[in-house]
Every structure is written in structure tokens, then in C-alpha cells.
Short mmCIF file of C-alpha atoms and ligand atoms in Angstrom, two decimals:
data_model
loop_
_atom_site.label_atom_id
_atom_site.label_comp_id
_atom_site.label_asym_id
_atom_site.label_seq_id
_atom_site.Cartn_x
_atom_site.Cartn_y
_atom_site.Cartn_z
CA MET A 634 221.89 17.89 221.98
CA ILE A 635 223.48 19.92 219.23
CA GLU A 636 226.08 17.16 218.59
CA GLN A 637 223.23 15.12 217.09
CA LEU A 638 222.90 17.63 214.25
CA ALA A 639 224.45 16.28 211.04
CA ILE A 640 226.58 19.39 210.68
CA PHE A 641 228.36 18.38 213.91
CA GLY A 642 228.72 14.70 212.97
CA GLY A 643 225.24 13.22 213.62
CA GLU A 644 223.17 11.17 211.15
CA PRO A 645 221.36 13.30 208.54
CA THR A 646 217.58 13.47 209.08
CA PHE A 647 216.92 12.46 205.46
CA GLU A 648 218.74 9.75 203.57
CA LYS A 649 218.07 11.43 200.19
CA PRO A 650 218.03 15.18 199.53
CA LEU A 651 214.78 17.13 199.63
CA HIS A 652 214.91 19.94 197.06
CA VAL A 653 213.34 23.33 196.60
CA GLY A 654 212.15 23.20 193.00
CA ARG A 655 211.84 19.46 192.39
CA PRO A 656 209.79 19.26 189.16
CA ASN A 657 206.08 18.40 189.45
CA LEU A 658 205.38 15.94 186.63
CA ALA A 659 202.61 13.92 185.00
CA PRO A 660 203.14 10.12 185.14
CA THR A 661 206.36 9.06 183.33
CA ARG A 662 204.47 6.43 181.28
CA ASP A 663 202.14 9.10 179.84
CA ILE A 664 205.05 11.37 178.93
CA LEU A 665 206.96 8.53 177.23
CA ASP A 666 203.89 7.48 175.22
CA VAL A 667 203.41 11.00 173.93
CA PHE A 668 207.13 11.38 173.14
CA ALA A 669 206.98 8.12 171.14
CA GLY A 670 204.12 9.55 169.06
CA ILE A 671 206.00 12.80 168.39
CA LEU A 672 209.16 10.97 167.35
CA GLU A 673 207.12 8.66 165.15
CA CYS A 674 205.44 11.51 163.23
CA LYS A 675 208.70 13.49 163.06
CA TRP A 676 207.25 16.97 163.56
CA LEU A 677 209.48 18.38 166.31
CA THR A 678 209.09 22.17 166.32
CA ASN A 679 207.91 25.24 164.34
CA ASN A 680 204.34 25.86 165.36
CA GLY A 681 203.39 22.18 165.68
CA GLY A 682 200.22 20.60 167.01
CA TRP A 683 201.38 20.23 170.63
CA VAL A 684 202.35 23.92 170.81
CA HIS A 685 198.89 24.84 169.50
CA ARG A 686 197.27 22.53 172.02
CA LEU A 687 199.31 23.89 174.93
CA GLU A 688 198.43 27.48 173.97
CA ALA A 689 194.73 26.55 173.73
CA ASP A 690 194.78 24.71 177.07
CA ILE A 691 196.56 27.59 178.85
CA LYS A 692 194.15 30.14 177.36
CA ARG A 693 191.23 28.10 178.69
CA TYR A 694 192.85 27.53 182.09
CA LEU A 695 193.71 31.21 182.59
CA ASP A 696 190.63 32.52 180.78
CA VAL A 697 192.81 34.86 178.73
CA LYS A 698 192.47 35.79 175.05
CA HIS A 699 196.00 35.05 173.82
CA CYS A 700 198.83 32.76 174.90
CA VAL A 701 202.17 32.79 173.08
CA VAL A 702 204.40 30.00 174.38
CA VAL A 703 208.15 30.59 174.24
CA ALA A 704 211.40 28.69 174.80
CA ASN A 705 211.93 30.17 178.28
CA GLY A 706 210.74 32.98 180.52
CA THR A 707 213.80 35.15 179.89
CA LEU A 708 213.12 35.25 176.15
CA GLY A 709 209.48 35.93 176.96
CA LEU A 710 210.48 39.02 178.96
CA GLU A 711 212.79 40.18 176.16
CA ILE A 712 210.12 39.84 173.50
CA ALA A 713 207.50 41.53 175.66
CA ALA A 714 209.89 44.44 176.34
CA ARG A 715 210.64 44.84 172.62
CA ALA A 716 206.96 44.72 171.73
CA LEU A 717 205.88 47.28 174.32
CA MET A 718 208.60 49.91 174.60
CA PRO A 719 210.75 52.17 172.41
CA GLU A 720 214.30 50.96 171.80
CA HIS A 721 216.09 52.61 174.74
CA GLY A 722 215.26 53.98 178.16
CA GLU A 723 214.80 53.12 181.81
CA VAL A 724 212.47 50.44 183.09
CA ILE A 725 211.48 50.28 186.75
CA VAL A 726 211.76 46.83 188.33
CA PRO A 727 212.20 45.43 191.83
CA SER A 728 215.73 44.43 192.84
CA PHE A 729 214.24 41.60 194.91
CA THR A 730 213.83 39.19 191.97
CA PHE A 731 215.80 36.61 190.03
CA VAL A 732 218.54 38.26 187.97
CA ALA A 733 216.79 37.14 184.74
CA THR A 734 214.29 40.00 185.24
CA PRO A 735 216.78 42.89 184.88
CA ASN A 736 219.02 40.83 182.56
CA ALA A 737 216.22 40.45 180.00
CA LEU A 738 215.85 44.25 179.95
CA ALA A 739 219.58 44.98 179.86
CA TRP A 740 220.11 42.40 177.08
CA GLN A 741 217.59 44.37 174.99
CA GLY A 742 219.38 47.68 175.69
CA TYR A 743 217.16 49.03 178.49
CA LYS A 744 218.44 50.30 181.82
CA PRO A 745 216.80 48.55 184.76
CA VAL A 746 216.09 51.02 187.58
CA PHE A 747 215.49 49.27 190.87
CA ALA A 748 212.68 50.14 193.27
CA ASP A 749 212.04 48.89 196.79
CA ILE A 750 209.42 46.40 197.95
CA ASN A 751 206.67 46.14 200.54
CA PRO A 752 208.08 44.50 203.72
CA LYS A 753 205.03 42.29 204.19
CA THR A 754 204.25 41.12 200.64
CA HIS A 755 207.76 41.45 199.08
CA VAL A 756 206.32 42.94 195.84
CA LEU A 757 206.98 46.44 194.40
CA ASP A 758 206.24 49.39 196.66
CA PRO A 759 204.14 51.74 194.47
CA VAL A 760 205.29 54.89 196.29
CA ASP A 761 208.99 54.10 195.86
CA LEU A 762 208.36 53.06 192.26
CA GLU A 763 206.66 56.35 191.34
CA ALA A 764 209.45 58.37 192.96
CA ARG A 765 211.94 56.74 190.55
CA ILE A 766 210.09 57.69 187.35
CA THR A 767 212.00 60.22 185.23
CA ASP A 768 211.74 61.61 181.70
CA ASP A 769 213.86 58.61 180.60
CA THR A 770 211.44 56.00 181.96
CA VAL A 771 209.82 53.92 179.23
CA GLY A 772 208.08 51.19 181.20
CA ILE A 773 207.27 49.41 184.47
CA LEU A 774 207.91 45.70 184.99
CA GLY A 775 206.28 44.33 188.16
CA VAL A 776 207.15 40.90 189.54
CA HIS A 777 204.54 38.72 191.28
CA THR A 778 207.13 37.37 193.71
CA TRP A 779 206.19 34.08 195.47
CA GLY A 780 203.01 34.14 193.35
CA THR A 781 201.72 37.16 195.28
CA PRO A 782 200.15 39.62 192.83
CA CYS A 783 201.67 43.09 192.69
CA GLU A 784 199.46 45.96 193.90
CA ILE A 785 197.81 45.89 190.50
CA GLU A 786 195.39 48.84 190.87
CA ALA A 787 198.08 51.13 192.30
CA LEU A 788 200.61 50.18 189.60
CA THR A 789 198.01 50.57 186.85
CA ALA A 790 197.10 54.05 188.12
CA ILE A 791 200.78 55.06 188.07
CA ALA A 792 201.24 53.63 184.57
CA VAL A 793 198.20 55.52 183.29
CA ARG A 794 199.26 58.76 185.04
CA HIS A 795 202.73 58.64 183.45
CA LYS A 796 201.59 57.07 180.14
CA LEU A 797 203.91 54.08 180.58
CA PRO A 798 203.37 50.44 179.58
CA LEU A 799 202.98 48.16 182.59
CA PHE A 800 203.78 44.46 182.24
CA PHE A 801 204.45 41.67 184.69
CA ASP A 802 207.04 38.99 185.32
CA ALA A 803 204.69 36.23 186.43
CA ALA A 804 207.40 33.52 186.59
CA HIS A 805 206.22 32.49 190.09
CA ALA A 806 202.52 32.98 189.57
CA PHE A 807 201.08 30.37 187.23
CA GLY A 808 197.77 29.20 188.71
CA CYS A 809 197.44 32.22 191.04
CA LYS A 810 194.42 34.50 191.03
CA TYR A 811 193.79 38.14 191.88
CA ARG A 812 190.23 39.17 192.77
CA GLY A 813 188.96 35.96 191.16
CA GLN A 814 190.80 36.50 187.87
CA SER A 815 193.84 34.47 186.86
CA ILE A 816 197.26 36.06 186.77
CA GLY A 817 197.95 36.30 183.05
CA ASN A 818 195.17 38.84 182.48
CA PHE A 819 196.79 41.96 183.94
CA GLY A 820 198.89 44.84 182.60
CA ARG A 821 199.62 44.97 178.86
CA CYS A 822 200.89 41.38 179.11
CA GLU A 823 202.27 38.88 181.62
CA VAL A 824 205.26 36.57 181.24
CA PHE A 825 205.44 33.10 182.81
CA SER A 826 208.43 30.82 183.24
CA PHE A 827 207.81 27.10 182.79
CA HIS A 828 211.31 26.13 183.97
CA ALA A 829 211.64 22.72 185.64
CA THR A 830 211.73 24.35 189.10
CA LYS A 831 208.47 26.26 188.62
CA PHE A 832 205.02 25.23 189.89
CA PHE A 833 204.00 24.32 186.33
CA ASN A 834 206.82 23.25 184.03
CA THR A 835 207.66 22.20 180.48
CA ALA A 836 211.31 21.42 181.49
CA GLU A 837 212.35 24.70 179.84
CA GLY A 838 209.73 27.07 178.56
CA GLY A 839 207.48 30.00 179.21
CA ALA A 840 204.52 31.95 177.88
CA ILE A 841 203.34 35.49 177.33
CA THR A 842 199.62 36.06 177.83
CA THR A 843 197.59 39.11 176.87
CA ASN A 844 194.08 40.26 176.03
CA ASP A 845 195.40 42.64 173.34
CA ASP A 846 195.01 41.30 169.75
CA GLN A 847 197.60 43.60 168.15
CA LEU A 848 200.17 42.90 170.85
CA ALA A 849 199.66 39.13 170.51
CA LYS A 850 200.29 39.37 166.77
CA LYS A 851 203.48 41.33 167.38
CA LEU A 852 204.68 38.83 170.02
CA ARG A 853 204.15 35.93 167.60
CA GLU A 854 206.23 37.70 164.95
CA LEU A 855 209.04 38.49 167.37
CA ARG A 856 209.08 34.86 168.58
CA ASN A 857 209.65 33.62 165.03
CA PHE A 858 212.51 35.76 163.57
CA GLY A 859 210.11 38.61 162.75
CA PHE A 860 208.20 36.60 160.09
CA ILE A 861 204.65 37.84 159.65
CA GLY A 862 203.29 34.32 159.89
CA ASP A 863 201.57 33.86 156.52
CA GLY A 864 204.06 31.23 155.38
CA SER A 865 206.02 33.78 153.29
CA GLN A 866 209.53 34.94 154.15
CA THR A 867 208.31 38.50 154.81
CA THR A 868 209.50 40.13 158.05
CA THR A 869 208.33 43.28 159.81
CA GLY A 870 211.56 43.91 161.72
CA VAL A 871 214.18 42.19 163.79
CA GLY A 872 212.90 39.05 165.51
CA ILE A 873 214.44 36.25 167.50
CA ASN A 874 214.01 32.48 167.78
CA ALA A 875 212.01 31.89 170.96
CA LYS A 876 209.94 28.93 169.75
CA MET A 877 209.03 26.06 172.03
CA SER A 878 209.61 22.49 170.76
CA GLU A 879 206.86 19.89 170.46
CA LEU A 880 208.46 17.73 173.18
CA HIS A 881 208.40 20.58 175.68
CA ALA A 882 204.86 21.55 174.73
CA ALA A 883 203.66 17.95 175.18
CA VAL A 884 205.12 17.85 178.71
CA GLY A 885 203.19 21.04 179.39
CA VAL A 886 199.90 19.65 178.08
CA LEU A 887 200.24 16.56 180.31
CA ASN A 888 201.40 18.49 183.37
CA LEU A 889 198.49 20.90 183.02
CA THR A 890 196.04 18.04 183.51
CA GLU A 891 197.66 17.38 186.92
CA ILE A 892 197.65 20.96 188.13
CA LYS A 893 194.98 20.51 190.78
CA THR A 894 196.97 17.64 192.34
CA PHE A 895 200.07 19.88 192.41
CA VAL A 896 198.34 22.81 194.06
CA ASP A 897 196.56 20.59 196.59
CA ARG A 898 199.84 19.01 197.69
CA ASN A 899 201.50 22.41 197.94
CA GLN A 900 198.63 23.73 200.01
CA ILE A 901 198.69 20.76 202.39
CA ASN A 902 202.45 21.18 202.86
CA TYR A 903 202.17 24.94 203.28
CA CYS A 904 199.43 24.61 205.94
CA ARG A 905 201.52 22.05 207.80
CA TYR A 906 204.56 24.35 207.81
CA TRP A 907 202.35 27.17 209.04
CA TYR A 908 200.73 25.05 211.76
CA ASN A 909 204.14 23.83 213.02
CA LEU A 910 205.94 27.17 212.95
CA TRP A 911 203.39 29.96 213.49
CA HIS A 912 204.24 30.50 217.16
CA THR A 913 208.06 30.45 216.68
CA GLY A 914 210.88 32.75 215.59
CA ALA A 915 210.63 31.28 212.08
CA HIS A 916 207.84 33.31 210.48
CA VAL A 917 206.12 31.61 207.55
CA TYR A 918 205.25 34.13 204.81
CA SER A 919 201.49 34.35 204.63
CA HIS A 920 199.77 33.29 201.41
CA GLU A 921 196.41 33.42 203.11
CA SER A 922 196.21 36.71 204.99
CA GLN A 923 194.88 38.50 201.93
CA THR A 924 191.45 37.50 200.68
CA THR A 925 192.11 39.23 197.34
CA TYR A 926 194.31 36.51 195.89
CA ARG A 927 194.68 32.77 195.66
CA SER A 928 198.18 31.31 195.70
CA ASN A 929 199.71 28.22 194.09
CA PHE A 930 201.57 27.75 197.43
CA GLN A 931 204.78 26.92 195.54
CA TYR A 932 207.03 28.97 197.80
CA VAL A 933 207.27 28.20 201.51
CA VAL A 934 209.10 31.33 202.57
CA VAL A 935 210.40 31.73 206.11
CA GLU A 936 211.80 34.87 207.73
CA LEU A 937 213.98 34.25 210.75
CA ASP A 938 214.45 35.91 214.11
CA GLY A 939 217.62 35.34 216.12
CA LEU A 940 219.42 33.01 213.69
CA SER A 941 221.14 33.95 210.46
CA ALA A 942 219.62 32.60 207.27
CA ASP A 943 223.07 31.36 206.17
CA THR A 944 223.53 29.40 209.40
CA LEU A 945 220.15 27.72 209.16
CA VAL A 946 220.68 26.84 205.49
CA LYS A 947 224.06 25.25 206.37
CA VAL A 948 222.50 23.19 209.16
CA LEU A 949 219.57 22.10 206.97
CA HIS A 950 221.81 21.16 204.03
CA ALA A 951 223.80 18.84 206.28
CA GLU A 952 220.47 17.15 207.10
CA ASN A 953 219.78 16.74 203.35
CA ILE A 954 217.15 19.50 203.40
CA LEU A 955 218.27 21.69 200.51
CA ALA A 956 216.65 24.96 201.64
CA ARG A 957 217.62 27.98 199.50
CA ARG A 958 218.37 31.66 200.02
CA TYR A 959 216.25 33.89 197.73
CA PHE A 960 217.17 36.51 196.24
CA SER A 961 220.37 37.02 198.11
CA PRO A 962 222.26 39.08 197.11
CA PRO A 963 219.49 41.11 195.49
CA CYS A 964 219.98 42.30 191.89
CA HIS A 965 221.29 45.78 192.74
CA LYS A 966 224.18 44.15 194.62
CA VAL A 967 225.42 42.00 191.72
CA ALA A 968 227.33 42.90 188.55
CA PRO A 969 226.66 44.79 186.38
CA TYR A 970 223.97 46.48 188.49
CA ASN A 971 226.10 47.15 191.58
CA GLN A 972 227.83 50.24 190.18
CA GLU A 973 225.12 52.63 191.35
CA GLY A 974 224.47 53.38 195.01
CA TYR A 975 220.85 52.28 195.44
CA TYR A 976 219.15 52.80 198.80
CA LEU A 977 216.68 49.91 199.10
CA PRO A 978 216.35 49.20 202.84
CA VAL A 979 213.41 46.80 202.66
CA THR A 980 215.00 44.76 199.86
CA LYS A 981 218.18 44.56 201.94
CA ALA A 982 216.38 43.44 205.10
CA VAL A 983 214.18 40.87 203.35
CA SER A 984 217.01 39.33 201.31
CA ASN A 985 219.05 38.95 204.51
CA ARG A 986 216.28 37.13 206.37
CA VAL A 987 214.47 34.94 203.88
CA ILE A 988 214.91 31.24 203.19
CA VAL A 989 212.72 28.96 201.06
CA LEU A 990 211.89 25.40 202.14
CA PRO A 991 211.19 22.24 200.11
CA THR A 992 207.65 21.50 198.96
CA GLY A 993 205.87 20.10 195.91
CA MET A 994 204.94 16.55 194.93
CA ALA A 995 208.26 15.12 196.22
CA VAL A 996 207.59 16.33 199.79
CA MET A 997 205.15 14.57 202.13
CA ARG A 998 203.45 15.88 205.27
CA GLN A 999 205.68 13.74 207.50
CA ASP A 1000 208.75 15.29 205.82
CA VAL A 1001 207.40 18.74 206.63
CA ASP A 1002 206.99 17.76 210.28
CA LYS A 1003 210.61 16.60 210.50
CA ILE A 1004 211.88 19.76 208.78
CA CYS A 1005 209.89 21.94 211.18
CA GLU A 1006 211.14 20.02 214.22
CA LEU A 1007 214.70 20.77 213.12
CA ILE A 1008 213.99 24.43 212.40
CA LEU A 1009 212.39 24.82 215.82
CA TYR A 1010 215.40 23.25 217.45
CA CYS A 1011 217.77 25.53 215.51
CA VAL A 1012 215.82 28.69 216.34
CA GLU A 1013 215.76 27.76 220.04
CA HIS A 1014 219.47 26.86 220.12
CA GLY A 1015 220.60 29.53 217.65
CA ASP A 1016 223.31 31.03 219.87
CA GLU A 1017 224.83 27.66 220.72
CA ILE A 1018 224.84 26.52 217.07
CA SER A 1019 226.34 29.79 215.81
CA LYS A 1020 229.06 29.67 218.49
CA GLU A 1021 229.94 26.06 217.71
CA LEU A 1022 230.14 26.85 213.98
CA ASP A 1023 232.31 29.93 214.65
CA ASP A 1024 234.65 27.86 216.86
CA ALA A 1025 234.93 25.21 214.15
CA ASN A 1026 236.03 27.82 211.57
N1 T4K B 539 211.78 35.83 186.55
C1 T4K B 539 211.80 35.19 187.73
C2 T4K B 539 211.19 35.84 188.92
C3 T4K B 539 212.39 33.92 187.83
O1 T4K B 539 212.42 33.28 189.02
C4 T4K B 539 212.95 33.33 186.68
C5 T4K B 539 213.62 32.05 186.75
C6 T4K B 539 212.87 34.04 185.45
C7 T4K B 539 212.26 35.29 185.43
C8 T4K B 539 213.43 33.48 184.18
O2 T4K B 539 212.70 32.36 183.70
P1 T4K B 539 213.47 31.21 182.82
O3 T4K B 539 214.19 31.91 181.72
O4 T4K B 539 214.38 30.45 183.74
O5 T4K B 539 212.32 30.38 182.30
C9 T4K B 539 216.55 28.38 188.72
C10 T4K B 539 215.98 28.43 187.31
O6 T4K B 539 216.95 28.17 186.30
C11 T4K B 539 215.26 29.68 186.98
O7 T4K B 539 214.27 29.31 186.02
C12 T4K B 539 214.55 30.29 188.17
N2 T4K B 539 213.89 31.53 187.86
C13 T4K B 539 215.54 30.52 189.29
C14 T4K B 539 214.92 31.16 190.50
O8 T4K B 539 216.07 29.26 189.67
P2 T4K B 539 218.92 27.63 189.57
O9 T4K B 539 220.20 27.68 188.83
O10 T4K B 539 218.90 28.30 190.88
O11 T4K B 539 218.37 26.11 189.68
P3 T4K B 539 219.19 24.83 190.18
O12 T4K B 539 219.72 24.09 188.99
O13 T4K B 539 220.16 25.22 191.23
O14 T4K B 539 218.04 23.95 190.81
C15 T4K B 539 217.37 24.32 191.99
C16 T4K B 539 216.88 23.07 192.73
O15 T4K B 539 215.91 22.40 191.94
C17 T4K B 539 218.00 22.06 193.03
O16 T4K B 539 217.98 21.75 194.41
C18 T4K B 539 217.65 20.83 192.23
C19 T4K B 539 216.22 21.03 191.79
N3 T4K B 539 216.06 20.64 190.38
C20 T4K B 539 216.47 21.51 189.39
C21 T4K B 539 216.34 21.17 188.08
C22 T4K B 539 216.78 22.14 186.99
C23 T4K B 539 215.55 19.41 190.06
O17 T4K B 539 215.21 18.63 190.97
N4 T4K B 539 215.38 19.08 188.74
C24 T4K B 539 215.75 19.91 187.72
O18 T4K B 539 215.56 19.57 186.55
O19 T4K B 539 217.93 28.40 188.64
#
């Protein structure tokens, strides 16, 4: 009976909200103990011991030569762009991404040029990307959306052919692997976000990883006002302050020790969503159909048939299931990027259909079952629900 749905006056399925992006955290006691030590010794930032330790731990975890932690992923993208490309020009990016991706470029004076995505994987379509390269193009920024690696060989071949630097926004992809190698090792460098809502977090934070010694040195200078890092006040050019504090780094060190627990829970939840929904009009995005990569299962992405994404999100929110639209509208439809008439049909279709469901350490298997039961009901009674909502408006 649709009257039993909370949106029409019934009791919500969950008493407390279930979020997309609830932070995965090490035990509170451990974090407080470490914070007490940091406050006691009064070394809070500027290349402190916890930042060094986090960089070393991430290097080991990703098996990458250099890790430069930063204050957030956006600054990481800005620094990487400055280190890799000349001062002006066009950079090809997907429009189906968080607006921080093009914003980081635009903030540094580059023009983001949007390319379309693959309808199955939702990452850059290499053919569309190459068609958008012009004499003004100075770089390619791929995004490993949902933790799915870009078509790395195809993008690398294009970058080599056109002599362009290729780097990656790996905000979604910490802990993911491509052909057995961790994301963090590809392109000229890769940029992670460690925001609270990400699979691995430091509350706010991020990192740039690379196997290039010269580039790593440059990134470290740019992160610290342009200082060359020998303790003198000598600079090599304009830099910024993108340093991570000791408190944030310590959260990262502790959270990293729990990473297997986080991925296991995500995988259990993801498999349960898949098992419950695979035969329905709510198609769970596949993290397992490709044998070439391993996911962190952080994003439970569902594409809907026969029911609008907005309608389902409204119904779920009333039930305290805070599902989210992603990335809708896509970047080329928001200011200041909406002035040019882009034709990106796959981006348009995917951003109209996709919703992301709660997972992570705060979501249990039984919660997933209840969420799926509701989604199934909504998909089956889509017409009735839509009509009732229309009548109410
Ligand atoms: N590239 C990509 C592909 C990205 O997705 C992002 C960031 C970036 C680059 C840039 O990286 P950063 O500079 O951010 O490091 C969030 C995040 O602010 C942003 O980091 C993230 N992507 C983006 C997709 O989402 P909001 O404004 O949508 O988050 P908010 O506050 O609405 O929270 C979402 C849900 O998470 C809520 O239901 C509540 C829950 N939540 C959130 C926070 C912050 C918590 O439970 N605890 C928390 O502390 O932006």
C-alpha cells in the first residue's frame, strides 16, 4: 500500500538517517589518545612527524615512490596542474565529475574542455576525448569515477601521441587496483581526496602520488609557498599553502590501519545490494564485471528504469535513507561552464538516471535488505507513486 510510505504519511523505515558518505573511522579512543600526544608536544603543522608517517604509510600501501599529502584534494589538483602544464591552455576532463575537478583547473587559469564518458563504466571515452584535442590543449585530466580506473592504456597512448601530460583525479579511488597495481601509480601523477565522505579520510585532506622524482620535488615546493625545502627562505616561484596539519595526518595514519575492515564491509554491502536488486529495474553498477580492476566498493550506484531518480530520492529521504544524486547536473550544465553548447549525450543520460545509496561502516547488511525492499516496491509501483506525488503538488 503506497500510503504506508513515509512520504505519504507512514512511519519512516529508519529512525535515524542513513547517509551516503558517513566517515569510516578508527576507534574514537585511539584518535583521542593520539590527539592528546600531539597537543602535549605542541607540534601542530609544517612537515611534522605525523605527516611524514602518513606519507610513508601511504607509499607502502600503494607501492608508489612518492606521496605528497595536502590539505584537500582540490589543492592537490591545482598543484599538480601547475607542476605539469604551462600557465594557460585547455585541459580535457569529463563533465561527469564533482565540480572541484574543473574548478581546480579554472582557478589556476586553465580552460576545462569537457569530454563524454563510456555508458557502462562512466569514465572518459577515449575517442570523444581525442576528438576534442586542439592546438590549445595542454593536458588531460582523467577521473577514476566510482573508483573505476580510466581506460589507462588508451589514455596514455593518446597523451603520448599528442605529447600531453596525463594525470588523474583519483578522489574516489583510494585502495583500488588496476591490473594488480594500486591506483596512485598511473599517469604523471594521481590526486586523492581524503575528505570525510571518502573511502579513506583524514577529515579534510588529500595526496598526490607519483613515481617521478623531479615532479615530487616540485610538488613539495608548490605545497609550501614555493620554498625549496632546505630550511632557507629561498623560493623557486609562486607556491601556495597546501600543507596538512598533524591532527589530520594522525587521523589518516590510524584510519589506514583499519582499511581492510572498511573495504570488507563495503564489499559485503555491495554484494547484498547486487543480490537483492540484480533482477529488477534498479540496475546496480557493476564493480565486478571487469577482472582488470579491484574496487573499494565505496559507491553503490544504481541506474533506474521506469522511475525518475528525483522521485526515488524523495521517497527514500522520507524513509531516512539519504540517497544522493551524482553528478546531477553535470559540470557543463553549471556556471561558469554552461555558457558553451556541449553535446555530451552519455553524460546527460547517466546523470539523469544515477543515484548513490548508503554504505560504509555505518550500514549493516539488514539495513541494505530494508533499503532494497523499498526500492523494489518503488520500482514496481513507480507510476502510482509518481501520480500521487504529482497530485499532491
Ligand atoms: N574530485 C572528485 C571526483 C571529488 O568527488 C571531490 C570531492 C574532489 C575532486 C575534491 O576533493 P576535496 O577538495 O573535497 O578533498 C562532498 C565533499 O565535500 C567533497 O569532498 C566530495 N568530492 C563531494 C562529492 O561531496 P558535499 O557538500 O556534497 O557533502 P555533504 O556535506 O553534503 O555530506 C554528504 C553526506 O555525508 C551527508 O549525508 C552527511 C555525510 N557526512 C558528511 C560530512 C562532511 C557525514 O556524515 N560526516 C561529515 O563529516 O561534498
